[in-house]
Coordinates of C-alpha atoms and ligand atoms in Angstrom, one line a residue:
M9 CA -18.2 2.5 33.8
S10 CA -20.6 4.4 31.5
P11 CA -18.5 7.6 31.2
M12 CA -15.6 5.3 30.2
S13 CA -17.5 3.6 27.4
S14 CA -17.7 6.4 24.9
P15 CA -14.0 7.0 24.6
I16 CA -13.5 3.3 24.3
V17 CA -16.1 3.1 21.6
A18 CA -14.4 6.0 19.8
L19 CA -11.1 4.2 20.1
F20 CA -12.5 1.1 18.4
L21 CA -14.3 3.0 15.7
T22 CA -10.9 4.7 15.0
F23 CA -9.3 1.3 14.7
F24 CA -11.9 0.0 12.3
L25 CA -11.9 3.1 10.2
L26 CA -8.1 2.8 9.8
L27 CA -8.4 -0.9 9.0
S28 CA -11.1 -0.3 6.4
A29 CA -9.2 2.6 4.8
A30 CA -6.3 0.1 4.1
D31 CA -8.7 -1.9 2.0
A32 CA -10.3 1.0 0.2
F33 CA -9.5 -0.2 -3.3
N34 CA -8.7 -3.3 -5.2
I35 CA -6.5 -2.8 -8.2
T36 CA -7.5 -6.1 -9.8
K37 CA -11.1 -5.1 -9.7
I38 CA -10.4 -1.6 -11.0
L39 CA -8.4 -2.9 -14.0
S40 CA -10.8 -5.6 -14.8
S41 CA -13.2 -3.0 -16.3
F42 CA -10.5 -2.1 -18.9
S43 CA -9.7 -5.0 -21.3
D44 CA -6.8 -3.1 -22.8
Y45 CA -4.8 -3.7 -19.6
S46 CA -5.8 -7.3 -18.9
T47 CA -2.3 -8.7 -19.4
F48 CA -0.9 -6.0 -17.0
N49 CA -3.6 -6.9 -14.6
D50 CA -2.9 -10.7 -14.8
L51 CA 0.8 -10.1 -14.2
L52 CA 0.0 -7.9 -11.2
T53 CA -1.9 -10.8 -9.7
Q54 CA 0.6 -13.5 -10.6
T55 CA 3.5 -11.6 -9.0
G56 CA 1.6 -10.5 -5.9
V57 CA 2.2 -6.9 -6.7
A58 CA -1.6 -6.4 -6.8
S59 CA -1.9 -7.0 -3.1
E60 CA 1.0 -4.7 -2.3
I61 CA -0.7 -2.0 -4.3
N62 CA -4.0 -2.6 -2.3
D63 CA -2.1 -2.1 0.9
K64 CA -1.0 1.5 0.0
K65 CA -2.9 4.6 0.9
S66 CA -2.0 6.9 -2.0
V67 CA -0.6 5.3 -5.1
T68 CA -0.3 5.7 -8.9
V69 CA -0.2 2.7 -11.2
L70 CA 1.4 3.3 -14.6
V71 CA -0.2 0.7 -16.9
V72 CA 0.8 -0.4 -20.3
S73 CA -1.7 -1.7 -22.9
N74 CA -1.7 -5.4 -23.9
S75 CA 0.0 -4.8 -27.2
Q76 CA 3.0 -3.1 -25.5
I77 CA 3.6 -5.6 -22.7
S78 CA 4.3 -8.9 -24.6
G79 CA 8.1 -8.4 -24.1
L80 CA 7.7 -8.3 -20.4
S81 CA 5.4 -11.3 -20.1
S82 CA 8.1 -13.7 -21.3
Q83 CA 10.6 -12.6 -18.7
P84 CA 11.3 -14.6 -15.5
K85 CA 8.7 -14.0 -12.7
D86 CA 11.3 -12.1 -10.5
T87 CA 12.0 -9.7 -13.4
I88 CA 8.3 -9.2 -14.0
K89 CA 7.8 -8.4 -10.4
K90 CA 10.6 -6.0 -10.3
M91 CA 9.5 -4.2 -13.5
L92 CA 5.9 -4.0 -12.3
S93 CA 7.0 -2.6 -8.9
I94 CA 8.8 0.1 -10.8
H95 CA 5.5 1.0 -12.4
V96 CA 3.9 1.7 -9.1
V97 CA 4.5 5.3 -7.8
L98 CA 4.0 5.8 -4.1
D99 CA 2.1 9.1 -4.4
Y100 CA -1.1 10.2 -6.1
Y101 CA -0.8 11.7 -9.6
D102 CA -3.9 12.3 -11.7
K103 CA -4.0 14.0 -15.1
A104 CA -4.4 17.4 -13.4
K105 CA -1.2 16.9 -11.5
V106 CA 0.7 15.5 -14.5
D107 CA -0.4 18.5 -16.6
K108 CA 1.2 20.8 -14.0
V109 CA 4.6 19.0 -14.1
P110 CA 7.3 21.6 -14.6
S111 CA 10.1 21.2 -17.2
K112 CA 12.4 20.4 -14.3
P113 CA 12.4 16.6 -13.8
L114 CA 10.4 15.4 -10.8
T115 CA 11.7 12.4 -8.9
L116 CA 9.1 9.8 -7.9
T117 CA 9.5 6.9 -5.4
T118 CA 8.3 3.5 -6.6
L119 CA 7.2 0.4 -4.8
Y120 CA 10.5 -1.2 -6.0
Q121 CA 12.4 1.2 -3.7
Q122 CA 10.5 -0.3 -0.7
S123 CA 11.6 -3.8 -1.6
G124 CA 15.1 -3.0 -0.4
K125 CA 16.5 -4.5 -3.6
A126 CA 16.9 -1.3 -5.6
Q127 CA 20.4 -0.2 -6.6
N128 CA 21.7 2.8 -8.5
Q129 CA 18.4 4.8 -8.3
Q130 CA 16.4 1.9 -9.8
G131 CA 13.7 2.5 -7.2
F132 CA 13.0 6.0 -8.5
L133 CA 11.4 7.4 -11.6
T134 CA 11.7 10.8 -13.1
M135 CA 8.8 12.5 -14.7
T136 CA 9.7 15.2 -17.2
R137 CA 7.9 17.6 -19.4
V138 CA 9.1 17.7 -22.9
G139 CA 7.1 20.3 -24.8
K140 CA 3.5 19.1 -24.6
Q141 CA 4.4 15.6 -23.6
V142 CA 5.2 14.2 -20.2
S143 CA 7.7 11.3 -20.1
F144 CA 8.4 8.8 -17.4
G145 CA 11.8 7.1 -17.1
S146 CA 13.9 5.3 -14.6
A147 CA 16.2 7.5 -12.5
A148 CA 18.9 4.8 -12.9
P149 CA 21.8 6.3 -14.9
G150 CA 21.7 5.3 -18.5
S151 CA 18.0 4.6 -18.7
S152 CA 16.0 5.9 -21.6
H153 CA 13.0 8.2 -21.0
D154 CA 10.7 7.1 -23.7
S155 CA 7.5 6.1 -21.8
I156 CA 5.1 8.9 -22.6
F157 CA 2.0 9.7 -20.6
V158 CA -1.0 8.6 -22.8
K159 CA -4.1 9.2 -20.6
Q160 CA -5.7 9.0 -17.2
V161 CA -7.5 5.6 -17.1
T162 CA -9.4 6.1 -13.8
T163 CA -8.9 7.6 -10.4
Q164 CA -10.2 7.3 -6.8
P165 CA -9.0 10.6 -5.4
Y166 CA -6.7 10.6 -3.5
D167 CA -6.2 6.9 -3.0
I168 CA -5.4 5.5 -6.3
S169 CA -4.8 6.8 -9.8
V170 CA -4.3 4.6 -12.9
L171 CA -2.4 6.3 -15.8
E172 CA -1.6 4.7 -19.1
I173 CA 1.9 5.2 -20.5
S174 CA 3.1 4.4 -24.0
N175 CA 5.4 1.5 -23.2
V176 CA 7.1 -0.4 -20.4
I177 CA 9.7 1.8 -18.6
N178 CA 13.2 0.7 -19.4
V179 CA 15.7 0.3 -16.6
A180 CA 19.4 0.2 -17.2
I181 CA 20.7 -3.1 -16.0
T182 CA 23.8 -2.4 -14.0
S183 CA 25.5 -5.6 -13.0
S184 CA 27.0 -5.2 -9.5
P185 CA 27.6 -8.7 -8.2
S186 CA 29.2 -7.4 -5.0
Y187 CA 26.1 -5.7 -3.8
A188 CA 26.0 -5.2 0.0
P189 CA 23.3 -7.4 1.6
N190 CA 23.8 -5.5 4.9
A191 CA 22.2 -2.4 3.4
S192 CA 18.9 -3.8 2.4
P193 CA 17.4 -6.1 5.1
P194 CA 16.5 -3.4 7.7
R195 CA 14.6 -1.4 5.1
K196 CA 12.8 -4.5 3.9
A197 CA 11.8 -5.4 7.5
L198 CA 10.6 -1.9 8.2
A199 CA 8.2 -1.6 5.3
P200 CA 5.4 -4.1 5.9
G201 CA 5.9 -4.7 9.6
P202 CA 4.8 -1.7 11.7
N203 CA 2.1 -0.7 9.2
K204 CA 0.1 -3.8 9.8
S205 CA 0.7 -5.7 13.0
P206 CA -0.1 -3.1 15.7
L207 CA -3.3 -2.2 13.9
A208 CA -4.3 -5.7 13.0
S209 CA -4.0 -7.5 16.3
P210 CA -5.5 -5.4 19.1
P211 CA -9.0 -4.8 17.7
K212 CA -9.5 -8.5 16.9
T213 CA -8.9 -9.7 20.4
T214 CA -10.4 -6.9 22.3
R215 CA -13.6 -6.5 20.3
S216 CA -14.9 -10.0 21.1
D217 CA -13.9 -9.5 24.7
I218 CA -15.9 -6.4 25.3
P219 CA -19.4 -8.0 26.0
A220 CA -17.8 -10.5 28.3
A221 CA -15.9 -7.8 30.2
D222 CA -19.0 -6.3 31.8
A223 CA -20.1 -9.6 33.4
P224 CA -17.1 -10.9 35.4
S225 CA -18.0 -9.5 38.8
T226 CA -21.4 -11.1 38.8
T227 CA -20.8 -14.4 37.0
T228 CA -17.3 -15.5 38.3
D229 CA -18.5 -16.0 41.9
S230 CA -21.7 -18.0 41.2
D231 CA -20.2 -20.7 39.1
A232 CA -16.9 -20.9 37.3
P233 CA -17.6 -23.5 34.7
D234 CA -14.0 -24.2 33.7
N235 CA -10.6 -22.7 34.0
T236 CA -10.3 -21.5 30.4
S237 CA -13.3 -19.3 30.5
A238 CA -12.4 -17.9 33.8
A239 CA -8.9 -17.2 32.5
S240 CA -10.3 -15.5 29.4
I241 CA -12.7 -13.4 31.5
A242 CA -9.7 -12.4 33.6
S243 CA -7.7 -11.4 30.6
A244 CA -10.6 -9.6 29.1
S245 CA -11.0 -7.5 32.3
A246 CA -7.3 -6.9 32.3
I247 CA -7.4 -5.6 28.8
L248 CA -10.5 -3.5 29.5
F249 CA -8.8 -2.1 32.6
I250 CA -5.8 -1.1 30.6
F251 CA -7.9 0.6 28.0
A252 CA -10.0 2.3 30.7
S253 CA -6.9 3.5 32.5
A254 CA -5.5 4.8 29.2
C255 CA -8.7 6.7 28.4
F256 CA -8.9 8.0 32.0
M257 CA -5.3 9.3 31.7
L258 CA -6.1 10.9 28.4
T259 CA -9.0 12.8 30.0
M260 CA -6.7 14.0 32.8
I261 CA -4.2 15.6 30.3
Ligands
NAG14 C1 -10.0 -8.0 -5.8 O1 -10.9 -8.2 -6.9 C2 -10.7 -9.5 -7.5 C3 -11.6 -9.4 -8.8 O2 -12.8 -8.9 -8.5 C4 -11.0 -10.6 -6.6 O3 -10.9 -11.8 -7.2 C5 -10.1 -10.5 -5.4 O4 -10.5 -11.5 -4.4 C6 -10.2 -9.1 -4.7 N1 -9.2 -9.0 -3.7 C7 -9.5 -8.5 -2.5 C8 -8.4 -8.5 -1.5 O5 -10.6 -8.2 -2.2

């Protein structure tokens, strides 16, 4: 048993490191230190976009100061959520990276693209250098590109970067009532599913079962108090056996 335990321990450590990495930052907490963005922060919380940001590994949030966001606050919640999702870039860009942006427009993927609702390039931004300035705009045709990079607010390399832009990014509203619902659901289902469930469930069940798993051969014979505990010990040993076999097979490769 003992030669087996170290790979198993390593396996569980890996699981917990992966789990804790997913919660490495909290955008609500980060923005709470900057009163200029309190409205943006409140809207992130109200729409649930904040928790979606926290689930990402490498992300850039383009924030707008309170004085520039009043127009957005009065919109319906769905619209606010969409607009905020467009301000979340699924990659890490700090000031150093923004400074190196070439004059050729760079396409960025946003959180809105992952919602499966984006049409006509609405899920993408372009970042463009215009002289000494860098502007952000929607990649959707007809959108204006007048959101100018103001400053780096804060970063946690290379997990999250918060950049201030001059104003809310405009997205051209293209009305297409006959939009195909078939195209979006698979993408939507893909995004949150496989990221979380396989990681989240196994460590929870197996961790609590480990201490019990060493005991079964001695305790089950003497007295089996009730069926449920015997069953759980049996399933615990089954899980441990599967893990041990997996580890053993790995060492054979
Ligand atoms: C994030 O931080 C806020 C403010 O400190 C807190 O209310 C919230 O519970 C935190 N969220 C998580 C997921 O820890």
